[in-house]
Structures are given as structure tokens and as C-alpha cells.
XYZ file of C-alpha atoms in Angstrom:
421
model
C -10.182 1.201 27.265
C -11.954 4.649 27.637
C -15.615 4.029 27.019
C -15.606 7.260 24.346
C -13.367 5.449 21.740
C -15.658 2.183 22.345
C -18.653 4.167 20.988
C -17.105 5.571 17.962
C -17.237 2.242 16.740
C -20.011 0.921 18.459
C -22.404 3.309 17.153
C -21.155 2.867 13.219
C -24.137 2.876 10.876
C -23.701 0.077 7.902
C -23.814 1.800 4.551
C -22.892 5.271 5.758
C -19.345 7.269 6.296
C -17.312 7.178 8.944
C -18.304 9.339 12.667
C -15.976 12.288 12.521
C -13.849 11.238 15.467
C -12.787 8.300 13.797
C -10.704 10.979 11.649
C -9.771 13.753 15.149
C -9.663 11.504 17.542
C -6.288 10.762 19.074
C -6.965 8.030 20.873
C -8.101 6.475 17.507
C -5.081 7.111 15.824
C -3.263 5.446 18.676
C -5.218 2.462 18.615
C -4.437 2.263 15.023
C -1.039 2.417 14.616
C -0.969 -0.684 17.512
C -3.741 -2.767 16.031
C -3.620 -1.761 12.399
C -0.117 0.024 10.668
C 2.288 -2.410 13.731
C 0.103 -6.133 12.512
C -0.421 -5.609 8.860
C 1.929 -6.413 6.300
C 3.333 -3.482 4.280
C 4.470 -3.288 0.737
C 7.846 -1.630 1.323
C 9.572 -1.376 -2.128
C 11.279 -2.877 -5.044
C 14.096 -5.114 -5.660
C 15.583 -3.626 -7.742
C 15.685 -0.679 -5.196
C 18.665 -2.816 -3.487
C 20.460 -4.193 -6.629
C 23.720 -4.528 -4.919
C 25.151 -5.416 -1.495
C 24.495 -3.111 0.858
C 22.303 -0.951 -0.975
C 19.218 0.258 1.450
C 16.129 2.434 1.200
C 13.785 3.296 4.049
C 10.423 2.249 4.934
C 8.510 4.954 6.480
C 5.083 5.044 8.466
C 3.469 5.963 11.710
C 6.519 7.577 13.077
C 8.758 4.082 12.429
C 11.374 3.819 10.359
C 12.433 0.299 8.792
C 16.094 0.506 6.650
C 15.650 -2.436 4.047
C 19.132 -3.359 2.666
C 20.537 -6.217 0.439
C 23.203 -7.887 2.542
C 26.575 -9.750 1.664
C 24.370 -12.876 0.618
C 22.254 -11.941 -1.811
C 19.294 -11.741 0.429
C 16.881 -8.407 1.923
C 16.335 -7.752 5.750
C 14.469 -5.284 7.003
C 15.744 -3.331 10.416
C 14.719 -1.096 12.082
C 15.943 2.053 11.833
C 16.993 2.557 15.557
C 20.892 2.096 17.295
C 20.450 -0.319 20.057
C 22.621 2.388 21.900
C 20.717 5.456 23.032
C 18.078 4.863 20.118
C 19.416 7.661 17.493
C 18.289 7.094 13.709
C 21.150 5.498 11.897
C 20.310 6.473 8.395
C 18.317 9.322 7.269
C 18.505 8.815 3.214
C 18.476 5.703 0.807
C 22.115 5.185 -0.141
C 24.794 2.457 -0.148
C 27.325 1.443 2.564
C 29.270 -1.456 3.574
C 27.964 -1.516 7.436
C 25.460 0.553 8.780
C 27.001 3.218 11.387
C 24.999 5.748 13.611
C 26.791 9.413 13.367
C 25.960 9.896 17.146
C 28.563 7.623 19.425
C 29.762 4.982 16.304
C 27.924 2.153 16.517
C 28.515 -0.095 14.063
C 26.148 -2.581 12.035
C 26.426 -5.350 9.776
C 24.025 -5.167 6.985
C 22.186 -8.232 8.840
C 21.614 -6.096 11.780
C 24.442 -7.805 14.184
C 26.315 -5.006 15.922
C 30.135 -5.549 14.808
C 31.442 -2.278 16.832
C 30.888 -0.226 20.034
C 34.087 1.412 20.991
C 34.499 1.865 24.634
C 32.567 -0.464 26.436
C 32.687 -2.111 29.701
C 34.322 -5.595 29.373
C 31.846 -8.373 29.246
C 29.555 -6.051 27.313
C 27.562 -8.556 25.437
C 27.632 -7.506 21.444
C 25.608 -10.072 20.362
C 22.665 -8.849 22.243
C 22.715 -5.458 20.845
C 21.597 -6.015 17.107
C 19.141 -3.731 15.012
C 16.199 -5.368 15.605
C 15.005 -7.578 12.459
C 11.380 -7.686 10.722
C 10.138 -10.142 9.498
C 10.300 -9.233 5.367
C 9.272 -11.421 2.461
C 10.016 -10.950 -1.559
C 7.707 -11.996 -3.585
C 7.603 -10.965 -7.388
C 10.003 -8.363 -6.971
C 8.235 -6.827 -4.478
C 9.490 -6.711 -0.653
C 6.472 -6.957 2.061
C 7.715 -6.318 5.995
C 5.665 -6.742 8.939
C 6.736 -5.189 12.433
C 4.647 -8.314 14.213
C 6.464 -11.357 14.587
C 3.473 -13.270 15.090
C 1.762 -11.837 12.198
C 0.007 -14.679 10.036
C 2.477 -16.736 7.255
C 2.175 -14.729 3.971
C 2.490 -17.678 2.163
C -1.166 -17.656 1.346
C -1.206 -14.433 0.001
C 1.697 -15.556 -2.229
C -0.210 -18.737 -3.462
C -3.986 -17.161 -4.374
C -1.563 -14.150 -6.269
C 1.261 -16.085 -7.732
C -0.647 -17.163 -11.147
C -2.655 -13.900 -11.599
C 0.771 -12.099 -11.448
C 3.343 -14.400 -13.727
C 2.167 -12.854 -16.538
C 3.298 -9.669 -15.914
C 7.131 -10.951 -14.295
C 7.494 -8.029 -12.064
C 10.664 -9.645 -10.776
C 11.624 -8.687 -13.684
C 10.821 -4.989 -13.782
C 12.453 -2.309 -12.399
C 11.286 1.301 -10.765
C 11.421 3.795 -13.445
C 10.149 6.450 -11.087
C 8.967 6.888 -7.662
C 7.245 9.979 -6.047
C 5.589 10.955 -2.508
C 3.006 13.209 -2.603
C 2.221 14.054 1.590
C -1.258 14.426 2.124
C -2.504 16.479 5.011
C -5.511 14.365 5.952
C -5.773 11.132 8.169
C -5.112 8.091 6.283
C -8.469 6.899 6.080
C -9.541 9.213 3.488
C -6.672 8.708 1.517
C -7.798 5.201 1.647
C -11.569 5.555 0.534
C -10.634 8.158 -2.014
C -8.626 5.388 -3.876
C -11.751 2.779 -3.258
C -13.776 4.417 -5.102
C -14.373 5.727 -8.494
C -17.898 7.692 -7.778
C -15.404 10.760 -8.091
C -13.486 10.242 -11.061
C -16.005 11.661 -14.013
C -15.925 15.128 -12.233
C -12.607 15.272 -10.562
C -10.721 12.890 -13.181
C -11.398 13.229 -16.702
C -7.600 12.406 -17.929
C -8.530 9.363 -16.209
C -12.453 9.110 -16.769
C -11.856 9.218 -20.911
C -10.231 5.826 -21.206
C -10.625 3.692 -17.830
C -14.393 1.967 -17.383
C -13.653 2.144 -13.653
C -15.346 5.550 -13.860
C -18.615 4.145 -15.155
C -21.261 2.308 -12.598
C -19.856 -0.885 -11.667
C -22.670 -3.327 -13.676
C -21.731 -0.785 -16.268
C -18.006 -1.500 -16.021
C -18.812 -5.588 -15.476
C -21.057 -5.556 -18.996
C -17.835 -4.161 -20.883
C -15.346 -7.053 -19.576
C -16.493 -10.034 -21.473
C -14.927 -8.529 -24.886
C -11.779 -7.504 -22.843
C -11.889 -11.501 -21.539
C -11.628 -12.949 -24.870
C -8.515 -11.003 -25.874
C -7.070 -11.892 -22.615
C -5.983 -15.288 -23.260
C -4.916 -14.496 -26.802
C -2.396 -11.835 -25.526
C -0.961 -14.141 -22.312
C -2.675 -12.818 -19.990
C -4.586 -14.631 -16.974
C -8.643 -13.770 -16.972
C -8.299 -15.078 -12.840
C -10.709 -12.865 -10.691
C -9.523 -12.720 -7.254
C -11.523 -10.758 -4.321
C -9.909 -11.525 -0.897
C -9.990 -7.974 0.199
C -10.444 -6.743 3.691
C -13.229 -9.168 5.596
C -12.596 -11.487 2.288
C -8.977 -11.649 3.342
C -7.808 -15.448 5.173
C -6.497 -13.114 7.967
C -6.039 -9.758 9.194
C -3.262 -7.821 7.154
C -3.339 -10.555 4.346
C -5.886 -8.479 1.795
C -5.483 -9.034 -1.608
C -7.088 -8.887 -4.867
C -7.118 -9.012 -8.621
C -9.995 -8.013 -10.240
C -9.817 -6.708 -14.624
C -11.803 -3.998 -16.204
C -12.265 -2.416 -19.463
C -10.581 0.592 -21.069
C -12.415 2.535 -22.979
C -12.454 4.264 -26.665
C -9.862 1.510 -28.053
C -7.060 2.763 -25.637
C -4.343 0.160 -24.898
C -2.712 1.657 -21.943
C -2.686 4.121 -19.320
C -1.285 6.961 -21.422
C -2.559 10.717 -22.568
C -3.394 9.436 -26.111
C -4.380 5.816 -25.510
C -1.221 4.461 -27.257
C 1.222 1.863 -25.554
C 3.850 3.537 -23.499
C 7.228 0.951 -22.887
C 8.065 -2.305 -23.786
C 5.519 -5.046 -23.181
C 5.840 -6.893 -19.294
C 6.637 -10.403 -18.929
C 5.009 -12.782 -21.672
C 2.253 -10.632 -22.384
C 2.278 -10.606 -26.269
C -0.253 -7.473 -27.134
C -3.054 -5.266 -25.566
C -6.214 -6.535 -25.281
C -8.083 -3.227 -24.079
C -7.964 -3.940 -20.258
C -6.364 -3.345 -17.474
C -6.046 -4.695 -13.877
C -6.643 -3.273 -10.128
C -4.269 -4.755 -7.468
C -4.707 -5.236 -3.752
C -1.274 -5.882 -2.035
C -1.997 -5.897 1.277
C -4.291 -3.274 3.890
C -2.562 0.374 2.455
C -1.110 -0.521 -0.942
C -3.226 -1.062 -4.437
C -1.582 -1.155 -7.800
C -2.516 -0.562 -11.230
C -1.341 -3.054 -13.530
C -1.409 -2.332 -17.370
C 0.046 -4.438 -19.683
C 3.168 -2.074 -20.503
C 3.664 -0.749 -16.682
C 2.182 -1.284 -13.465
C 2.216 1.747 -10.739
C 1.885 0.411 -7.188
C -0.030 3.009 -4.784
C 1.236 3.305 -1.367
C -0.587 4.741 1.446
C 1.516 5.076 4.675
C 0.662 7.744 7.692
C 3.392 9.975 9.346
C 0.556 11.302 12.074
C -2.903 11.633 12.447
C -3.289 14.332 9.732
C -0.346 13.477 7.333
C -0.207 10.942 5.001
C 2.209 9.471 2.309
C 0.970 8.510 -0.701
C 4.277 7.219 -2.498
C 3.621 6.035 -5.937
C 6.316 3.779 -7.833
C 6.250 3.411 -12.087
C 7.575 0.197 -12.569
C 8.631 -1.210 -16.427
C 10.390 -3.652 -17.813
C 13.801 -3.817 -16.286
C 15.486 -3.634 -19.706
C 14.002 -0.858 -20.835
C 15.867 1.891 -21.558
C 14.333 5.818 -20.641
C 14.511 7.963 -23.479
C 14.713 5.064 -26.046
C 12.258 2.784 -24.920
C 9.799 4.922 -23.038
C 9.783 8.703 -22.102
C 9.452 9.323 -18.408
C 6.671 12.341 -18.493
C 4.582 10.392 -20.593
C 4.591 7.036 -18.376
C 4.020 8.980 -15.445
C 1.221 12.050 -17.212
C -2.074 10.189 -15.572
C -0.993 9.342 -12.540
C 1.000 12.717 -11.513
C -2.409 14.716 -12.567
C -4.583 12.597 -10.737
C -2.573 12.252 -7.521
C -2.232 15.925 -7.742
C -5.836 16.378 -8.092
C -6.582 13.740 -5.600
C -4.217 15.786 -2.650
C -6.678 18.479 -3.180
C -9.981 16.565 -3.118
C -8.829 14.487 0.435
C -7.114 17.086 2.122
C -10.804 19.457 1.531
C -12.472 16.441 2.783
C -10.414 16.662 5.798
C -11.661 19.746 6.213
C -15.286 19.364 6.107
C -15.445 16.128 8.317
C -13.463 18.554 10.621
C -16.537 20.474 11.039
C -18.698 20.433 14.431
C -21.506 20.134 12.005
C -20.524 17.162 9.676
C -22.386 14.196 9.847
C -21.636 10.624 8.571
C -23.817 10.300 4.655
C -24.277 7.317 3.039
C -22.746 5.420 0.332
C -23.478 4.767 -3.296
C -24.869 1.480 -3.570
C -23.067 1.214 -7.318
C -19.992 3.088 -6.935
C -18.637 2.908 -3.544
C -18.789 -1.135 -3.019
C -15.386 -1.167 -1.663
C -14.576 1.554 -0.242
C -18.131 0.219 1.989
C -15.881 -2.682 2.403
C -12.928 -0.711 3.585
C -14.503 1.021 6.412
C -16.827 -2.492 7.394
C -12.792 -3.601 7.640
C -11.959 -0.770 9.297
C -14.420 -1.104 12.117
C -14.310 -4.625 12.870
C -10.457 -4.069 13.633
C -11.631 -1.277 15.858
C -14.140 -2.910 17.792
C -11.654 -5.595 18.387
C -9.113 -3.034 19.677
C -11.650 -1.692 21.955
C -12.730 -4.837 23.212
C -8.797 -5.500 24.331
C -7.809 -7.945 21.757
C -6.193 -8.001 18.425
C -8.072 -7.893 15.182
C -5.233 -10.923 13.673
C -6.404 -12.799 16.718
C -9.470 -14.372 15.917
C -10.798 -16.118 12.505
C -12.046 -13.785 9.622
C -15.439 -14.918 10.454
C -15.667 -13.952 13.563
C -14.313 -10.159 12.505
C -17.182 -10.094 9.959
C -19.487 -10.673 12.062
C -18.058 -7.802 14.565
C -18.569 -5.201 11.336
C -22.270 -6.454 11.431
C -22.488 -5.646 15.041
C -23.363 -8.906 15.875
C -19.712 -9.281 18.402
């Protein structure tokens, strides 16, 4: 490993930004799409994205492409998006077929991956070697999770600690009302620590700022909760606090969280005028002036109100591009134009993505200067996105020390983000 990339990481300061060449560097980026994007698992979609047999969407990220379709069985594979022939993409859309076929020579595959036809082949030309390769892909609530590592760690645990925090809202049981990329042109990271924090939200959010007490100082926002706690349990809804995020996490690419907060000025929802937007989720049985912050996983974070949820998704396409694909999800009964109204469920989220595009991608910009140096943090309002990079840099040091950040225990990564490898 080149010696420069080592001291990216090895000269990190605790409680200040990133070093500029973590964002320009292209060695970086290299090292992580291996060691972070190809080991983590990914929130990939919906369910009811692939209702039917042989229904598919595509995964996207880091220049892969994963086609996750509902086969003959009822159940959800993930391949990946590349003919075992002379490695042509076999779909380029979401759509619906009964086997997937490339358009270049007519390669045929089953929607299980198994290659059922490859005219004109030398005899003894062994088919059942030449499947779509398979990820390894998990459901869980209604929401599909691949991971391109076959010896990534069981997500089983993540599915235990989450399981009770999220029956409440039945988002098996939901479907996507809406889902929309907005393509960033910044590296991933500060798509990332944009979304950790909320330091920015009074002057670049105030749609947003008004009603959510994630813009206020966080002992600010934690003095507010109690009287959101006590309607919790009246309404159905779990007061569980759960922080496994990033060196939290029981292994690298299992980070997850739960973690309530306040709304503000009596508002029940996420919504322009405070008032409830679709059909109540799950057995939730009223408002109780909160809402709830998701962590599913190293790039995606949800918010989860009690009438929708919307599910962030960060994924990178190359160093300075980066998807940020959000997905509305509601009841899966509910009916548009009867039961909700589309541009009012998705107002605050379009306005502050929108404004959010423009905030990272001048960020880019500046740590793109010759002259930018790494500042420091906000002790009250950046806590995780200080938790993010520490994350960030203990997977790096591992890379650059020639092993794999899933490799060793959690403690043993901390430590690395403390220096103290």
C-alpha cells in the first residue's frame, strides 16, 4: 500500500473534518469501494417494488449493478447485473420479464440466476457453471438488504436489536408511494455528514427547522422528549432507544439505530402545515408529537413518522457523483388522491434534498481548494456525523494496513479511530 494513502488516515485529527484528499484522492476512493461500498450491507429497495414474479429493479452503486427480482417462488435474489458471456449488462431499466435475456449474443436467465440458454455452443459446454452470479440478499420488514461479500457478517443481529422498535410501524405492510434520485456531484462522504448533522438546518432548512427539534442543540432536543415519551405508549408506539451506529455497530456494515425526537409547535407529522398526511402505519393509533431517525445500515437513514416513513439512500456512482435516492413509503392500502396527495407527502423532503444538493456539492468545492484545511466539529450538533468519520477512518486505517475493516472485533476498530492500532 502506497505510503501517501497510509498518512491520510494516519494523520486524522479527532474532533476535526476530514484531510482534503480523503475527498480527491483516487486511491481513496478505490480503497473504498473494496473495503467499504463491496463489505457493507446495502438497503436496496422495497417489496413491494417486486410484487409479482419476475418483476426486478436495479441496485446501483460504485459502478456495480445488482438486478433484484421476485422469482417463480415467491422469494427475492439479487444478481448481478453482468452475462456470464462476454460481461454485457443484461437489463438497463426496472421492468418485468419471464427470464432475464442479454440483447448482445442471447443469453438466457432464469429469474434465479441459472443460465437456461446459450445458443451455439461447443458440446460439453457446461450451463450450469455459467449462472448470474447471486448476492447474498435478506428481507426484513419489507425492506430488501444485499451484500456483494459472501463472508459478510449474519444480519440476523441487526434484524433482532430492530425487529421490536420497527413492528409498530408494519412496513411490510407499506408500499412505495414515490421514489426519486437526486445525483449529487460531490464524493459520498459529504453527502454522508450533511445528513449527520443538523448544525445546518436553522439556516439552510427552515421548512424543516419550524417543526422538527432535530434542528435545536441536542440537550435541547433530549429536554423536549420526555412529553413526546409519555404519548408514545398511549398511541402504540415503542419508546426503545437504540444506538448501534458505526463503532457502536456488532460488526462492520451492521450499523443501526433508532433513536425519537420531538416535533415542534404541536405538529403531528412531517407535512407543510403540521397536519397528518395518509393513513396511520401499522398499529399506531394517533400522533403523539414525535418522530423517529433510522439507521439501516453504513449509507441508508430513514425518517420514520407515524403516517409515512422516507428511507434516505446514499449510494456513489464515482468519486464525485453520488445518488441520493429517496423512497416515500405509506400504508400499502392507501389510495393517492383519496387517501393522501402525493405533493404534499413528498413537500419537505423534495425542498430539503433540493437545498441539500446545493449545500454538498459547494462544499465539494471548497474542500477542493489547495487552501482548505480540516475545522473542527460542534461539540453539540455534530455528535454523529464525529462518529461517522471516527467510522470512516478506522475502516481506512485497516485498509491501509492490508486487512479488512469486517475482519477484526468492533473493539479493536475503535481503538484504530483513537489511533491507538
Amino acid at each position: 500500500m502506497a505510503e501517501s494513502l497510509k498518512d491520510v488516515f494516519e494523520g486524522y485529527r479527532p474532533g476535526r473534518a476530514l484531510p482534503g484528499a480523503a475527498y480527491k484522492d483516487p486511491g481513496v476512493y478505490e480503497l473504498e469501494v473494496r473495503h467499504i461500498m463491496l463489505k457493507a450491507w446495502h438497503y436496496a429497495g422495497h417489496q413491494s417494488q417486486v410484487r409479482e414474479r419476475g418483476d426486478y429493479f436495479l441496485f446501483e452503486i460504485a459502478g456495480e449493478s445488482v438486478i433484484v427480482v421476485r422469482d417463480g417462488e415467491g422469494g427475492i435474489n439479487a444478481l448481478m447485473n453482468v452475462c456470464r458471456h462476454r460481461g454485457s449488462r443484461i437489463c438497463d431499466a426496472d421492468g418485468r420479464a419471464a427470464r432475464l435475456t442479454c440483447p448482445y449474443h442471447g443469453w438466457s436467465y432464469g429469474l434465479d440466476g441459472s443460465l437456461k440458454a446459450a445458443a451455439r455452443m461447443d458440446e460439453g459446454f457446461d450451463r450450469a457453471g455459467h449462472g448470474l452470479r447471486r448476492l447474498r440478499v435478506r428481507v426484513f420488514e419489507g425492506l430488501i438488504f444485499v451484500n456483494f461479500d459472501p463472508d459478510a457478517p449474519d444480519f440476523a443481529e441487526f434484524e433482532r436489536a430492530m425487529a421490536p422498535a420497527l413492528a409498530p410501524y408494519d412496513l411490510a405492510r407499506t408500499r412505495v408511494a414515490h421514489r426519486q434520485n437526486y445525483p449529487i456531484r460531490s464524493n459520498w462522504k459529504l453527502a454522508v455528514e450533511n445528513y449527520c448533522e443538523c448544525y445546518h438546518c436553522q439556516p439552510a432548512h427552515p421548512e424543516y427547522s419550524v417543526g422538527h427539534g432535530r434542528a435545536l442543540p441536542d440537550p435541547e432536543c433530549r429536554a423536549m422528549l420526555d412529553g413526546v415519551m409519555e404519548k408514545s405508549a398511549a398511541v402504540g408506539l415503542t419508546q426503545d432507544t437504540i444506538r448501534r451506529s458505526w463503532l457502536r455497530a456488532p460488526e462492520f456494515g451492521l450499523e443501526h439505530g433508532f433513536d425519537r425526537y420531538p416535533l415542534l409547535r404541536g405538529q403531528q407529522t412531517g407535512s407543510r402545515d403540521g397536519k397528518p398526511l395518509a393513513p396511520l402505519l401499522g398499529t399506531i393509533t394517533g400522533y403523539d408529537g414525535g418522530t423517529t431517525d433510522l439507521h439501516l445500515g453504513a449509507m441508508t437513514f430513514a425518517l420514520a413518522y407515524c403516517d409515512h416513513v422516507v428511507v434516505y439512500r446514499f449510494a456513489p456512482r464515482g468519486q464525485y457523483l453520488t445518488d441520493c435516492e429517496i423512497t416515500w413509503l405509506v400504508r400499502e392500502d392507501a389510495v393517492e388522491g383519496r387517501d393522501y396527495r402525493l405533493a404534499d407527502l413528498i413537500w419537505l423532503w423534495d425542498v430539503t434534498t433540493i437545498a441539500d444538493k446545493q449545500i454538498i456539492e459547494r462544499n465539494q468545492a471548497g474542500v477542493d481548494s489547495r487552501f482548505y484545511e480540516p475545522g473542527p466539529l460542534s461539540a453539540v450538533m455534530e455528535t454523529f456525523t464525529q462518529e461517522f468519520i471516527d467510522w470512516y477512518v478506522a475502516a481506512m486505517r485497516r485498509a491501509t494496513g492490508g486487512g479488512l475493516p469486517g475482519r477484526r472485533p468492533v473493539a479493536s476498530i475503535r481503538k484504530a479511530a483513537e489511533g491507538r492500532t
